[in-house]
Short mmCIF file of C-alpha atoms and ligand atoms in Angstrom, two decimals:
data_model
loop_
_atom_site.label_atom_id
_atom_site.label_comp_id
_atom_site.label_asym_id
_atom_site.label_seq_id
_atom_site.Cartn_x
_atom_site.Cartn_y
_atom_site.Cartn_z
CA UNK Z 1 13.78 15.74 -16.00
CA UNK Z 2 12.94 12.79 -13.05
CA UNK Z 3 10.22 10.69 -13.52
CA UNK Z 4 8.67 11.41 -9.94
CA UNK Z 5 6.46 8.51 -10.42
CA UNK Z 6 9.38 5.79 -10.61
CA UNK Z 7 10.61 6.29 -7.44
CA UNK Z 8 11.86 4.94 -5.44
CA UNK Z 9 14.69 2.75 -6.62
CA UNK Z 10 14.51 -1.24 -5.94
CA UNK Z 11 16.40 -0.06 -2.27
CA UNK Z 12 14.28 2.07 -1.50
CA UNK Z 13 16.15 5.56 -1.80
CA UNK Z 14 14.39 9.04 -2.98
CA UNK Z 15 17.30 10.41 -3.85
CA UNK Z 16 19.61 10.54 -0.79
CA UNK Z 17 16.63 9.67 1.57
CA UNK Z 18 14.92 6.60 2.50
CA UNK Z 19 16.58 3.25 2.36
CA UNK Z 20 16.97 0.37 5.17
CA UNK Z 21 17.90 1.42 7.89
CA UNK Z 22 17.32 -1.90 10.71
CA UNK Z 23 18.79 -4.48 12.47
CA UNK Z 24 20.07 -7.32 10.65
CA UNK Z 25 17.50 -9.69 12.16
CA UNK Z 26 14.68 -7.53 10.41
CA UNK Z 27 16.45 -7.14 6.89
CA UNK Z 28 15.17 -10.77 5.76
CA UNK Z 29 11.36 -9.80 6.98
CA UNK Z 30 11.59 -6.48 4.74
CA UNK Z 31 13.22 -8.06 2.21
CA UNK Z 32 10.57 -10.99 2.28
CA UNK Z 33 7.70 -7.96 2.51
CA UNK Z 34 8.98 -6.10 -0.45
CA UNK Z 35 9.20 -9.33 -2.94
CA UNK Z 36 5.65 -9.78 -1.88
CA UNK Z 37 4.38 -6.59 -2.53
CA UNK Z 38 6.03 -6.35 -5.66
CA UNK Z 39 3.87 -9.61 -6.62
CA UNK Z 40 0.94 -8.52 -4.94
CA UNK Z 41 0.95 -4.88 -6.77
CA UNK Z 42 1.18 -6.64 -9.91
CA UNK Z 43 -1.31 -9.22 -9.07
CA UNK Z 44 -4.70 -8.63 -10.91
CA UNK Z 45 -6.74 -10.87 -8.29
CA UNK Z 46 -5.34 -8.82 -5.16
CA UNK Z 47 -5.59 -5.65 -7.02
CA UNK Z 48 -9.38 -6.80 -7.33
CA UNK Z 49 -9.65 -7.77 -3.99
CA UNK Z 50 -8.64 -4.86 -2.37
CA UNK Z 51 -10.51 -2.40 -4.56
CA UNK Z 52 -13.48 -4.31 -3.44
CA UNK Z 53 -12.99 -3.89 -0.08
CA UNK Z 54 -12.14 -0.53 -0.13
CA UNK Z 55 -15.77 0.08 -1.99
CA UNK Z 56 -17.59 -2.16 -0.17
CA UNK Z 57 -16.36 -2.03 3.90
CA UNK Z 58 -14.42 1.09 3.82
CA UNK Z 59 -17.00 3.24 1.67
CA UNK Z 60 -14.83 4.37 -1.62
CA UNK Z 61 -14.95 6.42 -3.30
CA UNK Z 62 -15.41 9.33 -1.13
CA UNK Z 63 -16.75 12.39 -2.41
CA UNK Z 64 -15.19 15.74 -3.98
CA UNK Z 65 -17.72 17.96 -2.31
CA UNK Z 66 -17.43 21.78 -3.08
CA UNK Z 67 -17.51 23.91 -0.06
CA UNK Z 68 -19.16 26.80 -1.09
CA UNK Z 69 -19.96 28.81 1.66
CA UNK Z 70 -16.03 28.43 2.88
CA UNK Z 71 -15.03 29.84 -0.76
CA UNK Z 72 -17.38 32.34 -0.58
CA UNK Z 73 -16.05 34.16 2.68
CA UNK Z 74 -13.00 33.66 1.76
CA UNK Z 75 -13.33 35.08 -1.72
CA UNK Z 76 -10.13 33.63 -3.56
CA UNK Z 77 -10.16 30.29 -4.96
CA UNK Z 78 -12.69 27.77 -5.47
CA UNK Z 79 -12.29 25.08 -2.55
CA UNK Z 80 -12.81 21.34 -2.79
CA UNK Z 81 -12.74 18.83 -0.03
CA UNK Z 82 -11.74 15.40 -0.34
CA UNK Z 83 -13.83 13.88 2.17
CA UNK Z 84 -11.54 11.07 3.63
CA UNK Z 85 -13.43 11.92 6.71
CA UNK Z 86 -16.19 10.12 5.45
CA UNK Z 87 -14.69 6.38 5.23
CA UNK Z 88 -14.97 3.88 7.73
CA UNK Z 89 -13.64 4.28 10.91
CA UNK Z 90 -13.46 8.09 10.40
CA UNK Z 91 -10.13 8.58 8.44
CA UNK Z 92 -7.73 7.89 5.63
CA UNK Z 93 -5.94 5.38 7.74
CA UNK Z 94 -8.11 2.65 6.81
CA UNK Z 95 -6.97 2.64 3.08
CA UNK Z 96 -3.37 1.13 4.11
CA UNK Z 97 -4.61 -0.99 6.58
CA UNK Z 98 -6.99 -3.08 4.40
CA UNK Z 99 -3.88 -2.98 2.05
CA UNK Z 100 -1.27 -4.42 4.56
CA UNK Z 101 -4.02 -6.94 6.22
CA UNK Z 102 -4.72 -8.35 2.59
CA UNK Z 103 -0.59 -8.93 1.86
CA UNK Z 104 -0.11 -10.43 5.59
CA UNK Z 105 -3.00 -12.86 4.73
CA UNK Z 106 -1.75 -13.62 1.37
CA UNK Z 107 1.87 -14.03 3.54
CA UNK Z 108 0.18 -16.61 5.78
CA UNK Z 109 0.66 -14.50 8.82
CA UNK Z 110 -1.53 -14.72 11.91
CA UNK Z 111 -0.49 -11.73 14.17
CA UNK Z 112 -0.82 -8.32 13.85
CA UNK Z 113 0.89 -5.42 15.43
CA UNK Z 114 0.97 -2.02 15.08
CA UNK Z 115 1.83 1.37 16.82
CA UNK Z 116 -0.68 4.21 16.77
CA UNK Z 117 -0.50 8.06 17.71
CA UNK Z 118 -3.63 9.66 17.62
CA UNK Z 119 -5.06 6.05 17.79
CA UNK Z 120 -6.46 6.25 14.35
CA UNK Z 121 -4.24 3.82 12.74
CA UNK Z 122 -4.47 1.61 15.97
CA UNK Z 123 -8.35 1.64 15.30
CA UNK Z 124 -7.85 0.89 11.43
CA UNK Z 125 -5.17 -1.86 12.12
CA UNK Z 126 -7.80 -3.46 15.08
CA UNK Z 127 -10.76 -3.43 12.61
CA UNK Z 128 -9.17 -4.88 9.33
CA UNK Z 129 -7.52 -7.62 12.01
CA UNK Z 130 -11.45 -8.34 13.50
CA UNK Z 131 -12.61 -8.23 10.53
CA UNK Z 132 -9.87 -10.92 9.14
CA UNK Z 133 -9.90 -12.94 12.17
CA UNK Z 134 -6.36 -12.43 13.22
CA UNK Z 135 -4.75 -11.50 16.61
CA UNK Z 136 -3.98 -7.90 17.19
CA UNK Z 137 -1.46 -6.13 19.34
CA UNK Z 138 -1.53 -2.33 19.31
CA UNK Z 139 1.59 -0.08 20.95
CA UNK Z 140 0.22 3.23 22.23
CA UNK Z 141 2.19 5.63 23.86
CA UNK Z 142 0.95 6.15 27.63
CA UNK Z 143 0.47 9.72 26.90
CA UNK Z 144 -1.28 9.29 24.15
CA UNK Z 145 -3.76 7.10 25.40
CA UNK Z 146 -4.72 9.76 27.91
CA UNK Z 147 -5.22 12.19 24.82
CA UNK Z 148 -7.33 9.78 22.80
CA UNK Z 149 -8.97 7.60 25.41
CA UNK Z 150 -12.06 7.50 22.86
CA UNK Z 151 -9.80 5.43 20.38
CA UNK Z 152 -8.46 2.93 22.77
CA UNK Z 153 -12.15 1.90 24.19
CA UNK Z 154 -12.66 1.19 20.35
CA UNK Z 155 -9.52 -0.63 19.82
CA UNK Z 156 -10.46 -3.09 22.87
CA UNK Z 157 -14.18 -3.73 21.47
CA UNK Z 158 -12.45 -4.39 18.50
CA UNK Z 159 -10.82 -7.38 20.12
CA UNK Z 160 -6.94 -5.21 19.89
CA UNK Z 161 -4.74 -5.84 22.94
CA UNK Z 162 -3.77 -2.31 23.48
CA UNK Z 163 0.05 -2.21 25.23
CA UNK Z 164 0.59 1.37 27.23
CA UNK Z 165 4.26 2.26 26.08
CA UNK Z 166 5.91 4.66 29.21
CA UNK Z 167 9.17 5.16 27.79
CA UNK Z 168 10.94 8.80 26.81
CA UNK Z 169 7.95 10.77 25.89
CA UNK Z 170 5.74 8.25 25.95
CA UNK Z 171 4.03 8.80 22.28
CA UNK Z 172 4.77 8.26 18.80
CA UNK Z 173 7.73 7.55 18.49
CA UNK Z 174 8.39 5.66 21.81
CA UNK Z 175 5.44 3.49 20.81
CA UNK Z 176 6.99 2.41 17.13
CA UNK Z 177 10.49 1.27 18.68
CA UNK Z 178 8.09 -0.77 20.96
CA UNK Z 179 6.02 -2.10 17.61
CA UNK Z 180 9.87 -2.94 16.40
CA UNK Z 181 10.96 -4.78 19.21
CA UNK Z 182 8.34 -7.03 19.01
CA UNK Z 183 8.54 -7.82 15.03
CA UNK Z 184 11.92 -8.59 15.66
CA UNK Z 185 10.93 -11.29 18.21
CA UNK Z 186 7.92 -12.57 16.29
CA UNK Z 187 8.96 -12.25 13.14
CA UNK Z 188 7.75 -15.52 11.68
CA UNK Z 189 4.33 -15.50 12.30
CA UNK Z 190 3.77 -11.50 12.62
CA UNK Z 191 3.13 -8.79 10.38
CA UNK Z 192 3.54 -5.22 11.25
CA UNK Z 193 1.44 -2.82 9.80
CA UNK Z 194 3.10 0.96 10.12
CA UNK Z 195 0.88 3.57 9.82
CA UNK Z 196 2.54 6.17 7.65
CA UNK Z 197 4.66 6.63 4.73
CA UNK Z 198 7.98 6.17 7.03
CA UNK Z 199 10.22 3.72 8.54
CA UNK Z 200 12.65 1.40 6.32
CA UNK Z 201 11.65 0.26 2.52
CA UNK Z 202 9.19 -1.12 1.63
CA UNK Z 203 7.14 0.85 3.67
CA UNK Z 204 7.45 4.77 2.29
CA UNK Z 205 6.35 2.77 -0.89
CA UNK Z 206 3.75 0.83 -0.05
CA UNK Z 207 1.68 2.91 2.42
CA UNK Z 208 2.02 5.68 -0.84
CA UNK Z 209 0.55 3.20 -3.17
CA UNK Z 210 -2.16 2.18 -1.10
CA UNK Z 211 -3.10 6.07 -0.56
CA UNK Z 212 -2.60 7.12 -4.10
CA UNK Z 213 -6.47 5.91 -4.34
CA UNK Z 214 -7.81 9.47 -2.95
CA UNK Z 215 -5.42 11.16 -5.65
CA UNK Z 216 -6.47 8.77 -8.18
CA UNK Z 217 -10.24 9.84 -7.34
CA UNK Z 218 -9.61 13.44 -6.50
CA UNK Z 219 -8.21 13.65 -9.97
CA UNK Z 220 -10.74 12.08 -12.23
CA UNK Z 221 -13.42 13.91 -10.06
CA UNK Z 222 -12.23 16.90 -10.51
CA UNK Z 223 -11.85 16.42 -14.13
CA UNK Z 224 -15.39 15.66 -14.28
CA UNK Z 225 -16.69 18.22 -12.05
CA UNK Z 226 -14.66 21.32 -13.67
CA UNK Z 227 -13.08 19.43 -16.75
CA UNK Z 228 -9.56 20.55 -15.61
CA UNK Z 229 -6.79 20.13 -13.28
CA UNK Z 230 -6.97 21.96 -9.73
CA UNK Z 231 -4.30 24.31 -9.42
CA UNK Z 232 -3.23 24.06 -5.27
CA UNK Z 233 -3.47 20.78 -3.73
CA UNK Z 234 -3.20 21.12 0.67
CA UNK Z 235 -2.84 18.22 3.07
CA UNK Z 236 -1.71 18.19 6.68
CA UNK Z 237 1.44 16.05 7.12
CA UNK Z 238 2.48 13.95 9.92
CA UNK Z 239 4.61 11.26 8.53
CA UNK Z 240 2.97 11.97 5.38
CA UNK Z 241 0.70 9.57 4.11
CA UNK Z 242 -2.77 11.59 3.45
CA UNK Z 243 -0.57 13.99 1.86
CA UNK Z 244 1.49 11.90 -0.60
CA UNK Z 245 -1.75 9.83 -1.31
CA UNK Z 246 -3.58 12.96 -2.52
CA UNK Z 247 -0.31 14.39 -4.11
CA UNK Z 248 1.28 11.32 -6.05
CA UNK Z 249 -0.95 11.33 -9.13
CA UNK Z 250 -0.01 14.70 -9.75
CA UNK Z 251 3.10 14.70 -9.74
CA UNK Z 252 4.37 15.14 -13.09
CA UNK Z 253 1.33 17.51 -13.80
CA UNK Z 254 3.51 20.80 -13.97
CA UNK Z 255 0.99 23.02 -13.32
CA UNK Z 256 -0.44 21.68 -10.15
CA UNK Z 257 1.10 23.75 -7.06
CA UNK Z 258 1.19 21.58 -3.93
CA UNK Z 259 1.97 22.71 -0.34
CA UNK Z 260 2.02 20.14 2.83
CA UNK Z 261 1.19 21.66 6.35
CA UNK Z 262 3.07 20.57 8.98
CA UNK Z 263 2.44 21.03 12.68
CA UNK Z 264 3.50 24.50 14.20
CA UNK Z 265 2.69 23.98 17.70
CA UNK Z 266 3.05 26.66 20.14
CA UNK Z 267 5.39 28.22 17.87
CA UNK Z 268 8.80 27.25 15.67
CA UNK Z 269 10.79 27.18 19.00
CA UNK Z 270 12.77 23.66 19.36
CA UNK Z 271 10.70 21.04 21.49
CA UNK Z 272 7.65 23.38 20.95
CA UNK Z 273 6.62 22.00 17.24
CA UNK Z 274 6.79 19.25 14.85
CA UNK Z 275 7.21 20.93 11.56
CA UNK Z 276 10.30 18.92 10.64
CA UNK Z 277 11.42 21.59 7.55
CA UNK Z 278 11.31 24.76 9.73
CA UNK Z 279 14.83 23.71 11.39
CA UNK Z 280 14.97 20.03 10.97
CA UNK Z 281 18.26 18.36 9.63
CA UNK Z 282 19.10 15.36 8.25
CA UNK Z 283 19.18 11.73 9.91
CA UNK Z 284 18.43 8.78 10.62
CA UNK Z 285 15.27 7.44 12.62
CA UNK Z 286 13.38 4.11 12.68
CA UNK Z 287 14.78 2.61 9.73
CA UNK Z 288 15.28 5.77 7.42
CA UNK Z 289 17.23 8.57 6.03
CA UNK Z 290 15.21 11.49 6.27
CA UNK Z 291 14.27 15.11 7.68
CA UNK Z 292 13.66 14.70 11.53
CA UNK Z 293 14.12 17.61 14.87
CA UNK Z 294 17.44 17.08 16.23
CA UNK Z 295 19.60 18.80 18.55
CA UNK Z 296 23.17 19.53 18.03
CA UNK Z 297 24.44 16.05 18.88
CA UNK Z 298 21.79 14.34 16.67
CA UNK Z 299 19.55 13.97 20.16
CA UNK Z 300 15.82 13.59 18.80
CA UNK Z 301 14.29 16.58 19.91
CA UNK Z 302 10.67 16.72 22.01
CA UNK Z 303 7.72 17.50 19.82
CA UNK Z 304 4.26 19.12 20.57
CA UNK Z 305 1.45 19.62 18.53
CA UNK Z 306 -2.35 19.91 19.60
CA UNK Z 307 -3.17 16.90 17.05
CA UNK Z 308 -1.15 13.77 18.38
CA UNK Z 309 -1.43 12.36 14.73
CA UNK Z 310 0.75 14.81 13.83
CA UNK Z 311 3.20 14.71 16.84
CA UNK Z 312 6.34 12.93 15.36
CA UNK Z 313 10.28 14.40 14.93
CA UNK Z 314 10.86 12.97 11.51
CA UNK Z 315 8.75 13.39 7.85
CA UNK Z 316 8.37 10.75 5.43
CA UNK Z 317 11.60 10.22 3.31
CA UNK Z 318 9.40 10.99 -0.25
CA UNK Z 319 8.32 14.40 1.30
CA UNK Z 320 12.23 15.32 2.09
CA UNK Z 321 13.21 14.51 -1.71
CA UNK Z 322 10.27 16.38 -2.83
CA UNK Z 323 11.09 19.51 -1.41
CA UNK Z 324 14.65 19.05 -2.28
CA UNK Z 325 13.22 18.84 -5.67
CA UNK Z 326 10.95 22.03 -5.41
CA UNK Z 327 8.18 19.84 -6.22
CA UNK Z 328 6.20 20.36 -2.73
CA UNK Z 329 6.23 23.20 -0.74
CA UNK Z 330 5.41 23.28 3.02
CA UNK Z 331 4.41 25.40 5.47
CA UNK Z 332 3.04 25.09 8.62
CA UNK Z 333 0.30 26.00 10.83
CA UNK Z 334 0.15 26.41 14.58
CA UNK Z 335 -2.17 24.51 17.57
CA UNK Z 336 -4.37 28.01 17.48
CA UNK Z 337 -4.46 28.08 13.59
CA UNK Z 338 -5.64 24.82 13.48
CA UNK Z 339 -8.16 25.38 16.53
CA UNK Z 340 -9.32 28.64 14.64
CA UNK Z 341 -9.85 26.20 11.48
CA UNK Z 342 -11.76 23.53 13.07
CA UNK Z 343 -13.99 25.82 14.49
CA UNK Z 344 -14.31 28.06 10.73
CA UNK Z 345 -15.07 24.95 9.34
CA UNK Z 346 -17.74 23.15 11.35
CA UNK Z 347 -19.80 26.46 11.89
CA UNK Z 348 -18.98 26.98 8.00
CA UNK Z 349 -19.69 23.65 6.36
CA UNK Z 350 -21.35 21.67 8.58
CA UNK Z 351 -18.32 19.22 9.21
CA UNK Z 352 -16.12 18.97 12.11
CA UNK Z 353 -12.60 17.66 11.02
CA UNK Z 354 -10.04 16.13 12.67
CA UNK Z 355 -7.23 18.32 14.68
CA UNK Z 356 -4.98 17.24 12.53
CA UNK Z 357 -6.87 17.83 9.09
CA UNK Z 358 -7.57 20.90 10.93
CA UNK Z 359 -3.93 22.15 9.79
CA UNK Z 360 -5.09 21.88 6.20
CA UNK Z 361 -7.93 23.70 6.64
CA UNK Z 362 -5.73 26.59 8.06
CA UNK Z 363 -3.86 26.14 5.01
CA UNK Z 364 -6.75 26.73 2.88
CA UNK Z 365 -7.74 29.92 5.11
CA UNK Z 366 -4.25 31.70 4.38
CA UNK Z 367 -3.46 30.28 0.60
CA UNK Z 368 -7.31 30.09 -0.81
CA UNK Z 369 -7.87 34.14 -0.67
CA UNK Z 370 -3.97 34.73 -2.09
CA UNK Z 371 -5.95 32.80 -5.07
CA UNK Z 372 -8.31 34.59 -8.04
CA UNK Z 373 -11.95 33.36 -7.94
CA UNK Z 374 -11.54 31.46 -11.15
CA UNK Z 375 -8.59 29.07 -9.62
CA UNK Z 376 -9.42 25.97 -7.96
CA UNK Z 377 -7.88 24.58 -4.61
CA UNK Z 378 -8.38 20.97 -3.31
CA UNK Z 379 -7.61 20.22 0.33
CA UNK Z 380 -7.57 16.60 1.62
CA UNK Z 381 -9.90 16.25 4.69
CA UNK Z 382 -8.12 13.16 6.24
CA UNK Z 383 -10.16 12.78 9.14
CA UNK Z 384 -13.66 13.35 11.18
CA UNK Z 385 -13.36 15.46 14.55
CA UNK Z 386 -15.05 13.24 16.49
CA UNK Z 387 -11.98 11.79 18.46
CA UNK Z 388 -11.05 15.20 18.95
CA UNK Z 389 -14.05 16.54 20.43
CA UNK Z 390 -13.63 16.45 24.33
CA UNK Z 391 -10.03 17.61 24.18
CA UNK Z 392 -11.17 20.90 21.50
CA UNK Z 393 -14.21 21.56 24.14
CA UNK Z 394 -11.86 21.53 26.79
CA UNK Z 395 -9.41 24.36 24.89
CA UNK Z 396 -12.05 25.83 22.92
CA UNK Z 397 -14.49 26.36 26.14
CA UNK Z 398 -11.86 27.91 28.10
CA UNK Z 399 -11.00 29.94 25.32
CA UNK Z 400 -13.87 31.03 23.02
CA UNK Z 401 -12.46 32.46 19.56
CA UNK Z 402 -14.42 35.16 17.82
C1 PLP D 501 -2.84 9.86 11.55
C2 PLP D 501 -3.54 11.21 10.86
C3 PLP D 501 -2.74 12.42 10.21
C4 PLP D 501 -1.10 12.50 9.94
O1 PLP D 501 -0.53 11.02 9.51
P1 PLP D 501 -0.18 11.19 7.63
O2 PLP D 501 0.65 10.20 7.61
O3 PLP D 501 0.75 12.41 7.50
O4 PLP D 501 -1.36 11.61 6.67
C5 PLP D 501 -3.44 13.00 9.70
N1 PLP D 501 -5.06 12.91 9.47
C6 PLP D 501 -5.63 12.02 10.24
C7 PLP D 501 -7.10 12.10 10.30
C8 PLP D 501 -4.77 11.09 10.91
O5 PLP D 501 -5.41 10.35 11.53
#
C-alpha cells in the first residue's frame, strides 16, 4: 500500500501530478524555498514560533462544534463543524499566510506579494505582512475587486497595495499570472505567498502542511468528544487547501470516507462551472500538472461560481492523485445548492458561512441523510460569510428561498 502521508516525492510529484513547471528564472528561487522549508519543517524553534502565533494571533485551536439542530432536521449522521470561520481575518487562509511569512522572514525577504480571488487570501497576507512590518503587494482580478469590495478596503487599511488585473477574465487565474511575473522580476528580496495547495513544488506540499493543523485538531477533538474516528469528512475544494488540511491527517485511516465539493456553478456545461473533475482533463497550469478545465485545443476555459474563492480552472495536484487512487471522492454543488445551504445554516445554527464553505454545507444537506444516526460527519467551515453578505443579499432578496 502507498503511504499517502509520504507524498510528494522530492521533486513535488504526487504520482503523475504536480512537479515544477516554471520558467528557468524561478527555478533557483523555488529550490531555495524548498530547501529552506525542509530546514524550517524540522526546526523545533520555527515550529514553536508558528504554533504560538497560530494560538495567540490567529485564535487556534478552533472549536469542533456539534450542529445539533441541523443534525435533527436532516435525521442522519451526527454533524460536526470545524470552525475555521472563527479564526482571525475570517477564514482558514491565515494558517498558511502565517507559516509562509515566518519562512520569508527566515529567508531575509523584505517584500511580500500574493494573488487573491475572493480577497480572503489577500486579507490574510496583508494582515501577516503588517504584523511583520514588510512591504506588501496584492494582485487581484478587476472583476473580483468589484465582487469583493469589502476585502479590497480591508487590504488597503492593512497597508497593502492592491493592484487590479484586467487581462482575460480578470479573475484569479490572471492575478496569479501577474504575481508570477512580479516574482520573476523581484525574486531576490521578494517572497510570493501563494494562497492554495497549487502551483509549482514546494507550494502544494508546504501549503498543505501549514493547513494540516485543521485535521490534526479535528482528529484529536473528535476522539475526545466521541471516542472514535468520524465516518465522513466534507470540505469545499477551490485549489484544495482547506480540504487537504482537514483530510490529510486521516488519509491512512481506511474507515474514514472523504468527499471534496467543487463548484458546480450554473450547471455542468463548459464555461458555467469550476468542477474540474466534471469533464476536466490533464494539463499544466501555473506551475503544476493537474486536472483542469480546457477545450479540445488545451485552451483554459472560462469558469463560473457564485463564490470567487472556488472560481479557478485547476485543482491542486494532490487532489488529482488522491482521486485517481479512489481515496477521496469528489462531488459538486451548484450556485443554487450553495445559496440554499447558506440560508439553511444561517437560520438553523446561527452561523453565516462564506459562500465557498456553503458548498461544503450543501454537501452535508445531501450526504448526512444517507448516513445512520450512529455515524459521524465532520465538515470544514472554512470561512465566515461577512464578506458575502452584500452579494448574497442581492441574489436572495430578489429570489427568496423557502
Ligand atoms: C479561499 C477559500 C476557499 C477555497 O480555497 P481552498 O484552497 O480550496 O481551500 C474556501 N473557503 C474559503 C472561506 C476561502 O476563503
